[in-house]
PDB file of C-alpha atoms in Angstrom:
ATOM      1  CA  UNK J 490     248.002  -2.407-118.059  1.00 43.00           C
ATOM      2  CA  UNK J 491     246.352  -3.605-114.936  1.00 44.00           C
ATOM      3  CA  UNK J 492     246.160  -7.343-114.347  1.00 46.00           C
ATOM      4  CA  UNK J 493     242.591  -8.705-114.796  1.00 44.00           C
ATOM      5  CA  UNK J 494     240.874  -9.010-111.342  1.00 45.00           C
ATOM      6  CA  UNK J 495     239.899 -12.661-110.571  1.00 47.00           C
ATOM      7  CA  UNK J 496     241.865 -14.117-113.524  1.00 60.00           C
ATOM      8  CA  UNK J 497     244.250 -16.593-111.941  1.00 69.00           C
ATOM      9  CA  UNK J 498     246.612 -18.492-114.099  1.00 75.00           C
ATOM     10  CA  UNK J 499     247.488 -21.929-112.783  1.00 86.00           C
ATOM     11  CA  UNK J 500     250.825 -21.815-110.979  1.00 93.00           C
ATOM     12  CA  UNK J 501     253.997 -23.352-112.397  1.00 96.00           C
ATOM     13  CA  UNK J 502     255.778 -26.226-110.674  1.00 97.00           C
ATOM     14  CA  UNK J 503     259.528 -25.874-110.365  1.00 98.00           C
ATOM     15  CA  UNK J 504     261.784 -28.703-109.514  1.00 97.00           C
ATOM     16  CA  UNK J 505     265.099 -27.444-108.106  1.00 98.00           C
ATOM     17  CA  UNK J 506     267.872 -29.930-107.499  1.00 97.00           C
ATOM     18  CA  UNK J 507     271.503 -29.657-106.529  1.00 96.00           C
ATOM     19  CA  UNK J 508     274.253 -31.583-104.737  1.00 93.00           C
ATOM     20  CA  UNK J 509     274.686 -30.775-101.057  1.00 86.00           C
ATOM     21  CA  UNK J 510     276.762 -27.565-100.697  1.00 86.00           C
ATOM     22  CA  UNK J 511     275.903 -26.050-104.111  1.00 93.00           C
ATOM     23  CA  UNK J 512     273.927 -23.210-102.478  1.00 93.00           C
ATOM     24  CA  UNK J 513     270.403 -24.254-103.584  1.00 95.00           C
ATOM     25  CA  UNK J 514     268.652 -23.351-100.286  1.00 92.00           C
ATOM     26  CA  UNK J 515     270.311 -19.932-100.081  1.00 95.00           C
ATOM     27  CA  UNK J 516     269.430 -19.134-103.684  1.00 97.00           C
ATOM     28  CA  UNK J 517     265.782 -20.168-103.240  1.00 97.00           C
ATOM     29  CA  UNK J 518     265.557 -18.170-100.005  1.00 96.00           C
ATOM     30  CA  UNK J 519     266.918 -15.054-101.653  1.00 98.00           C
ATOM     31  CA  UNK J 520     264.571 -15.565-104.659  1.00 98.00           C
ATOM     32  CA  UNK J 521     261.527 -15.539-102.391  1.00 97.00           C
ATOM     33  CA  UNK J 522     262.513 -12.045-101.173  1.00 97.00           C
ATOM     34  CA  UNK J 523     262.661 -10.722-104.743  1.00 96.00           C
ATOM     35  CA  UNK J 524     259.695 -12.388-106.524  1.00 96.00           C
ATOM     36  CA  UNK J 525     256.187 -12.556-105.176  1.00 95.00           C
ATOM     37  CA  UNK J 526     253.815 -15.436-105.649  1.00 94.00           C
ATOM     38  CA  UNK J 527     256.251 -18.260-105.052  1.00 96.00           C
ATOM     39  CA  UNK J 528     255.962 -20.819-102.311  1.00 95.00           C
ATOM     40  CA  UNK J 529     258.353 -23.659-101.307  1.00 95.00           C
ATOM     41  CA  UNK J 530     256.784 -26.991-100.713  1.00 95.00           C
ATOM     42  CA  UNK J 531     257.529 -28.341 -97.224  1.00 94.00           C
ATOM     43  CA  UNK J 532     258.582 -31.938 -97.462  1.00 93.00           C
ATOM     44  CA  UNK J 533     258.145 -34.651 -94.853  1.00 96.00           C
ATOM     45  CA  UNK J 534     261.262 -36.345 -93.666  1.00 97.00           C
ATOM     46  CA  UNK J 535     262.461 -38.891 -91.169  1.00 97.00           C
ATOM     47  CA  UNK J 536     265.737 -37.158 -90.396  1.00 95.00           C
ATOM     48  CA  UNK J 537     266.285 -35.217 -87.180  1.00 93.00           C
ATOM     49  CA  UNK J 538     265.995 -31.467 -87.245  1.00 94.00           C
ATOM     50  CA  UNK J 539     269.274 -29.504 -87.642  1.00 88.00           C
ATOM     51  CA  UNK J 540     269.974 -26.584 -85.354  1.00 89.00           C
ATOM     52  CA  UNK J 541     267.566 -23.763 -86.125  1.00 90.00           C
ATOM     53  CA  UNK J 542     265.137 -25.891 -88.186  1.00 92.00           C
ATOM     54  CA  UNK J 543     261.449 -25.668 -87.341  1.00 94.00           C
ATOM     55  CA  UNK J 544     258.849 -28.349 -87.684  1.00 95.00           C
ATOM     56  CA  UNK J 545     256.259 -27.384 -90.324  1.00 93.00           C
ATOM     57  CA  UNK J 546     258.446 -24.605 -91.669  1.00 89.00           C
ATOM     58  CA  UNK J 547     261.630 -26.252 -92.869  1.00 90.00           C
ATOM     59  CA  UNK J 548     260.319 -29.835 -92.899  1.00 94.00           C
ATOM     60  CA  UNK J 549     257.445 -31.908 -91.494  1.00 96.00           C
ATOM     61  CA  UNK J 550     259.518 -34.140 -89.187  1.00 97.00           C
ATOM     62  CA  UNK J 551     257.966 -37.550 -88.733  1.00 97.00           C
ATOM     63  CA  UNK J 552     259.194 -40.978 -87.566  1.00 96.00           C
ATOM     64  CA  UNK J 553     259.570 -43.857 -90.023  1.00 96.00           C
ATOM     65  CA  UNK J 554     256.369 -45.529 -88.935  1.00 97.00           C
ATOM     66  CA  UNK J 555     254.378 -42.387 -89.772  1.00 97.00           C
ATOM     67  CA  UNK J 556     256.237 -41.916 -93.026  1.00 97.00           C
ATOM     68  CA  UNK J 557     255.457 -45.490 -94.085  1.00 96.00           C
ATOM     69  CA  UNK J 558     251.789 -44.983 -93.315  1.00 97.00           C
ATOM     70  CA  UNK J 559     251.676 -41.903 -95.496  1.00 96.00           C
ATOM     71  CA  UNK J 560     253.419 -43.832 -98.358  1.00 96.00           C
ATOM     72  CA  UNK J 561     250.888 -46.634 -97.954  1.00 97.00           C
ATOM     73  CA  UNK J 562     248.001 -44.193 -98.072  1.00 97.00           C
ATOM     74  CA  UNK J 563     249.215 -42.639-101.378  1.00 95.00           C
ATOM     75  CA  UNK J 564     249.733 -39.304 -99.741  1.00 95.00           C
ATOM     76  CA  UNK J 565     253.074 -38.488-101.490  1.00 95.00           C
ATOM     77  CA  UNK J 566     253.570 -37.348-105.019  1.00 92.00           C
ATOM     78  CA  UNK J 567     257.118 -38.531-104.702  1.00 92.00           C
ATOM     79  CA  UNK J 568     259.344 -40.024-101.966  1.00 92.00           C
ATOM     80  CA  UNK J 569     263.004 -41.077-101.871  1.00 87.00           C
ATOM     81  CA  UNK J 570     265.734 -42.160 -99.524  1.00 87.00           C
ATOM     82  CA  UNK J 571     268.707 -39.750 -99.201  1.00 81.00           C
ATOM     83  CA  UNK J 572     271.603 -40.219 -96.806  1.00 77.00           C
ATOM     84  CA  UNK J 573     269.722 -42.959 -95.039  1.00 87.00           C
ATOM     85  CA  UNK J 574     266.657 -40.869 -94.395  1.00 92.00           C
ATOM     86  CA  UNK J 575     263.335 -40.609 -96.225  1.00 94.00           C
ATOM     87  CA  UNK J 576     261.801 -37.503 -97.841  1.00 93.00           C
ATOM     88  CA  UNK J 577     258.372 -37.045 -99.463  1.00 94.00           C
ATOM     89  CA  UNK J 578     256.140 -34.400-101.046  1.00 94.00           C
ATOM     90  CA  UNK J 579     252.463 -34.124-100.104  1.00 95.00           C
ATOM     91  CA  UNK J 580     250.350 -34.481-103.241  1.00 93.00           C
ATOM     92  CA  UNK J 581     247.181 -32.713-101.955  1.00 93.00           C
ATOM     93  CA  UNK J 582     248.934 -29.616-100.619  1.00 92.00           C
ATOM     94  CA  UNK J 583     250.975 -29.156-103.797  1.00 94.00           C
ATOM     95  CA  UNK J 584     247.891 -29.387-106.099  1.00 94.00           C
ATOM     96  CA  UNK J 585     245.987 -26.942-103.993  1.00 94.00           C
ATOM     97  CA  UNK J 586     248.744 -24.298-104.228  1.00 94.00           C
ATOM     98  CA  UNK J 587     249.182 -24.702-107.940  1.00 94.00           C
ATOM     99  CA  UNK J 588     245.343 -24.466-108.579  1.00 92.00           C
ATOM    100  CA  UNK J 589     245.368 -21.203-106.468  1.00 92.00           C
ATOM    101  CA  UNK J 590     247.844 -19.668-108.953  1.00 90.00           C
ATOM    102  CA  UNK J 591     250.962 -19.972-106.885  1.00 94.00           C
ATOM    103  CA  UNK J 592     254.345 -20.911-108.325  1.00 96.00           C
ATOM    104  CA  UNK J 593     255.583 -23.855-106.232  1.00 97.00           C
ATOM    105  CA  UNK J 594     259.224 -24.903-105.754  1.00 97.00           C
ATOM    106  CA  UNK J 595     260.156 -28.522-104.936  1.00 96.00           C
ATOM    107  CA  UNK J 596     263.689 -28.798-103.575  1.00 94.00           C
ATOM    108  CA  UNK J 597     264.290 -32.520-104.282  1.00 92.00           C
ATOM    109  CA  UNK J 598     266.961 -34.758-105.651  1.00 91.00           C
ATOM    110  CA  UNK J 599     267.089 -36.377-109.048  1.00 93.00           C
ATOM    111  CA  UNK J 600     265.212 -39.471-107.806  1.00 89.00           C
ATOM    112  CA  UNK J 601     262.251 -37.418-106.697  1.00 90.00           C
ATOM    113  CA  UNK J 602     262.565 -35.198-109.802  1.00 94.00           C
ATOM    114  CA  UNK J 603     261.966 -38.176-112.084  1.00 94.00           C
ATOM    115  CA  UNK J 604     258.893 -39.250-110.086  1.00 91.00           C
ATOM    116  CA  UNK J 605     257.400 -35.701-110.125  1.00 94.00           C
ATOM    117  CA  UNK J 606     258.081 -35.152-113.857  1.00 94.00           C
ATOM    118  CA  UNK J 607     256.159 -38.328-114.695  1.00 93.00           C
ATOM    119  CA  UNK J 608     253.092 -36.905-113.003  1.00 91.00           C
ATOM    120  CA  UNK J 609     253.769 -33.252-114.060  1.00 93.00           C
ATOM    121  CA  UNK J 610     255.571 -33.268-117.443  1.00 94.00           C
ATOM    122  CA  UNK J 611     254.944 -29.455-117.664  1.00 94.00           C
ATOM    123  CA  UNK J 612     257.122 -28.872-114.646  1.00 96.00           C
ATOM    124  CA  UNK J 613     260.228 -26.775-115.034  1.00 97.00           C
ATOM    125  CA  UNK J 614     263.435 -28.501-113.905  1.00 98.00           C
ATOM    126  CA  UNK J 615     266.399 -26.447-112.660  1.00 98.00           C
ATOM    127  CA  UNK J 616     269.703 -27.779-111.562  1.00 98.00           C
ATOM    128  CA  UNK J 617     272.155 -25.765-109.335  1.00 97.00           C
ATOM    129  CA  UNK J 618     275.865 -26.602-109.722  1.00 96.00           C
ATOM    130  CA  UNK J 619     278.950 -25.547-107.801  1.00 93.00           C
ATOM    131  CA  UNK J 620     281.832 -24.096-109.991  1.00 92.00           C
ATOM    132  CA  UNK J 621     284.193 -26.966-109.132  1.00 92.00           C
ATOM    133  CA  UNK J 622     284.737 -29.938-106.850  1.00 90.00           C
ATOM    134  CA  UNK J 623     287.290 -27.974-104.844  1.00 90.00           C
ATOM    135  CA  UNK J 624     284.687 -25.161-104.165  1.00 90.00           C
ATOM    136  CA  UNK J 625     282.071 -27.756-103.210  1.00 88.00           C
ATOM    137  CA  UNK J 626     284.485 -29.409-100.713  1.00 87.00           C
ATOM    138  CA  UNK J 627     285.322 -26.022 -99.259  1.00 87.00           C
ATOM    139  CA  UNK J 628     281.609 -25.212 -98.774  1.00 82.00           C
ATOM    140  CA  UNK J 629     280.879 -28.488 -97.095  1.00 84.00           C
ATOM    141  CA  UNK J 630     283.947 -28.150 -94.847  1.00 83.00           C
ATOM    142  CA  UNK J 631     282.992 -24.526 -93.957  1.00 72.00           C
ATOM    143  CA  UNK J 632     279.707 -25.543 -92.479  1.00 64.00           C
ATOM    144  CA  UNK J 633     281.509 -26.956 -89.487  1.00 61.00           C
ATOM    145  CA  UNK J 634     278.672 -29.439 -88.900  1.00 67.00           C
ATOM    146  CA  UNK J 635     279.966 -32.694 -90.286  1.00 69.00           C
ATOM    147  CA  UNK J 636     283.053 -34.920 -89.749  1.00 77.00           C
ATOM    148  CA  UNK J 637     285.477 -35.515 -92.563  1.00 79.00           C
ATOM    149  CA  UNK J 638     283.979 -39.017 -93.098  1.00 83.00           C
ATOM    150  CA  UNK J 639     280.521 -37.498 -93.615  1.00 82.00           C
ATOM    151  CA  UNK J 640     281.954 -34.822 -95.858  1.00 84.00           C
ATOM    152  CA  UNK J 641     283.610 -37.400 -98.058  1.00 87.00           C
ATOM    153  CA  UNK J 642     280.340 -39.362 -98.302  1.00 86.00           C
ATOM    154  CA  UNK J 643     278.586 -36.183 -99.324  1.00 82.00           C
ATOM    155  CA  UNK J 644     281.221 -35.483-101.973  1.00 90.00           C
ATOM    156  CA  UNK J 645     280.670 -38.985-103.370  1.00 90.00           C
ATOM    157  CA  UNK J 646     276.990 -38.529-103.400  1.00 89.00           C
ATOM    158  CA  UNK J 647     277.370 -35.060-104.968  1.00 90.00           C
ATOM    159  CA  UNK J 648     279.181 -36.560-108.018  1.00 91.00           C
ATOM    160  CA  UNK J 649     276.400 -39.123-108.396  1.00 92.00           C
ATOM    161  CA  UNK J 650     273.828 -36.305-108.146  1.00 93.00           C
ATOM    162  CA  UNK J 651     275.615 -34.119-110.733  1.00 95.00           C
ATOM    163  CA  UNK J 652     275.767 -36.951-113.179  1.00 96.00           C
ATOM    164  CA  UNK J 653     272.010 -36.454-113.776  1.00 97.00           C
ATOM    165  CA  UNK J 654     272.307 -32.802-114.757  1.00 96.00           C
ATOM    166  CA  UNK J 655     271.267 -33.490-118.355  1.00 96.00           C
ATOM    167  CA  UNK J 656     267.813 -34.517-117.193  1.00 97.00           C
ATOM    168  CA  UNK J 657     267.023 -30.778-116.372  1.00 98.00           C
ATOM    169  CA  UNK J 658     265.840 -27.919-118.514  1.00 97.00           C
ATOM    170  CA  UNK J 659     268.118 -25.299-116.921  1.00 98.00           C
ATOM    171  CA  UNK J 660     271.577 -25.259-115.385  1.00 98.00           C
ATOM    172  CA  UNK J 661     272.789 -22.523-113.138  1.00 98.00           C
ATOM    173  CA  UNK J 662     276.343 -22.426-111.921  1.00 97.00           C
ATOM    174  CA  UNK J 663     276.608 -20.855-108.482  1.00 96.00           C
ATOM    175  CA  UNK J 664     280.055 -19.439-108.696  1.00 95.00           C
ATOM    176  CA  UNK J 665     279.147 -15.772-108.024  1.00 96.00           C
ATOM    177  CA  UNK J 666     275.995 -15.701-105.767  1.00 97.00           C
ATOM    178  CA  UNK J 667     274.398 -12.425-107.130  1.00 98.00           C
ATOM    179  CA  UNK J 668     274.904 -13.627-110.729  1.00 98.00           C
ATOM    180  CA  UNK J 669     273.347 -16.992-110.005  1.00 98.00           C
ATOM    181  CA  UNK J 670     270.450 -15.322-108.184  1.00 98.00           C
ATOM    182  CA  UNK J 671     269.882 -13.002-111.067  1.00 98.00           C
ATOM    183  CA  UNK J 672     269.743 -15.934-113.472  1.00 98.00           C
ATOM    184  CA  UNK J 673     267.274 -17.779-111.343  1.00 98.00           C
ATOM    185  CA  UNK J 674     265.043 -14.708-111.043  1.00 98.00           C
ATOM    186  CA  UNK J 675     265.098 -14.114-114.751  1.00 98.00           C
ATOM    187  CA  UNK J 676     264.029 -17.698-115.335  1.00 97.00           C
ATOM    188  CA  UNK J 677     260.995 -17.400-113.060  1.00 97.00           C
ATOM    189  CA  UNK J 678     259.979 -13.948-114.526  1.00 96.00           C
ATOM    190  CA  UNK J 679     260.311 -15.209-118.077  1.00 96.00           C
ATOM    191  CA  UNK J 680     258.249 -18.256-117.339  1.00 95.00           C
ATOM    192  CA  UNK J 681     255.352 -16.008-116.235  1.00 93.00           C
ATOM    193  CA  UNK J 682     255.343 -14.336-119.637  1.00 94.00           C
ATOM    194  CA  UNK J 683     254.498 -17.538-121.453  1.00 92.00           C
ATOM    195  CA  UNK J 684     251.538 -17.122-123.812  1.00 90.00           C
ATOM    196  CA  UNK J 685     249.278 -19.656-122.070  1.00 89.00           C
ATOM    197  CA  UNK J 686     249.706 -17.893-118.715  1.00 88.00           C
ATOM    198  CA  UNK J 687     249.266 -14.393-120.086  1.00 91.00           C
ATOM    199  CA  UNK J 688     246.113 -15.462-121.946  1.00 91.00           C
ATOM    200  CA  UNK J 689     244.536 -16.248-118.604  1.00 90.00           C
ATOM    201  CA  UNK J 690     245.802 -13.208-116.726  1.00 88.00           C
ATOM    202  CA  UNK J 691     244.790 -10.757-119.391  1.00 92.00           C
ATOM    203  CA  UNK J 692     241.708 -12.501-120.994  1.00 92.00           C
ATOM    204  CA  UNK J 693     239.577  -9.389-120.863  1.00 92.00           C
ATOM    205  CA  UNK J 694     242.298  -7.140-122.357  1.00 92.00           C
ATOM    206  CA  UNK J 695     243.011  -9.645-125.158  1.00 93.00           C
ATOM    207  CA  UNK J 696     239.280  -9.942-125.944  1.00 93.00           C
ATOM    208  CA  UNK J 697     239.089  -6.146-126.106  1.00 92.00           C
ATOM    209  CA  UNK J 698     241.911  -5.911-128.400  1.00 94.00           C
ATOM    210  CA  UNK J 699     240.366  -8.510-130.735  1.00 95.00           C
ATOM    211  CA  UNK J 700     236.905  -6.911-130.847  1.00 90.00           C
ATOM    212  CA  UNK J 701     235.806  -5.839-134.332  1.00 86.00           C
ATOM    213  CA  UNK J 702     236.315  -2.143-134.887  1.00 75.00           C
ATOM    214  CA  UNK J 703     233.057  -0.205-134.671  1.00 68.00           C
TER     215      UNK J 703
END
């Protein structure tokens, strides 16, 4: 059956959270290569770019004065302070993409997830977990970017983040990457088969099937 031309179902908003080092970014990046029609919201942040990060692609890097101006203007759907830096999601851009039928992923922490879910109770919340504390510590150490003091702080913050896992609809343990990716992909594909979404995509076909027999 061919998808109805011009029938665009509103996109689904996905909130994906995880402690630092759980592999969230790698999973989302791999997902984008396997499933079409997904976009990742680019957040604003006051932190400095890491090696290889590009302004406007990975984040919109702004100073604190500009961030506070955006907050005061009501530009953000959510904003939070993480590791001493501020992060925020642009409301207008997000709504535009959802209305165009795109599925949008927000990679945010539990604080931001709470704010977004209040405004979008239909959002799908996914939490990515490491298999153990030992594995998480090894991943953070393996990056080679942070001092031991920073790693210990991230471990402490990770435990705090993980304690909010029960606020999410889905949990994915990233022990084996291909398995975790397969589970994440299955979640997205199943969500697109919801009755309300299919009714929009295939409105003409459904109407044809329900026409009285001649």
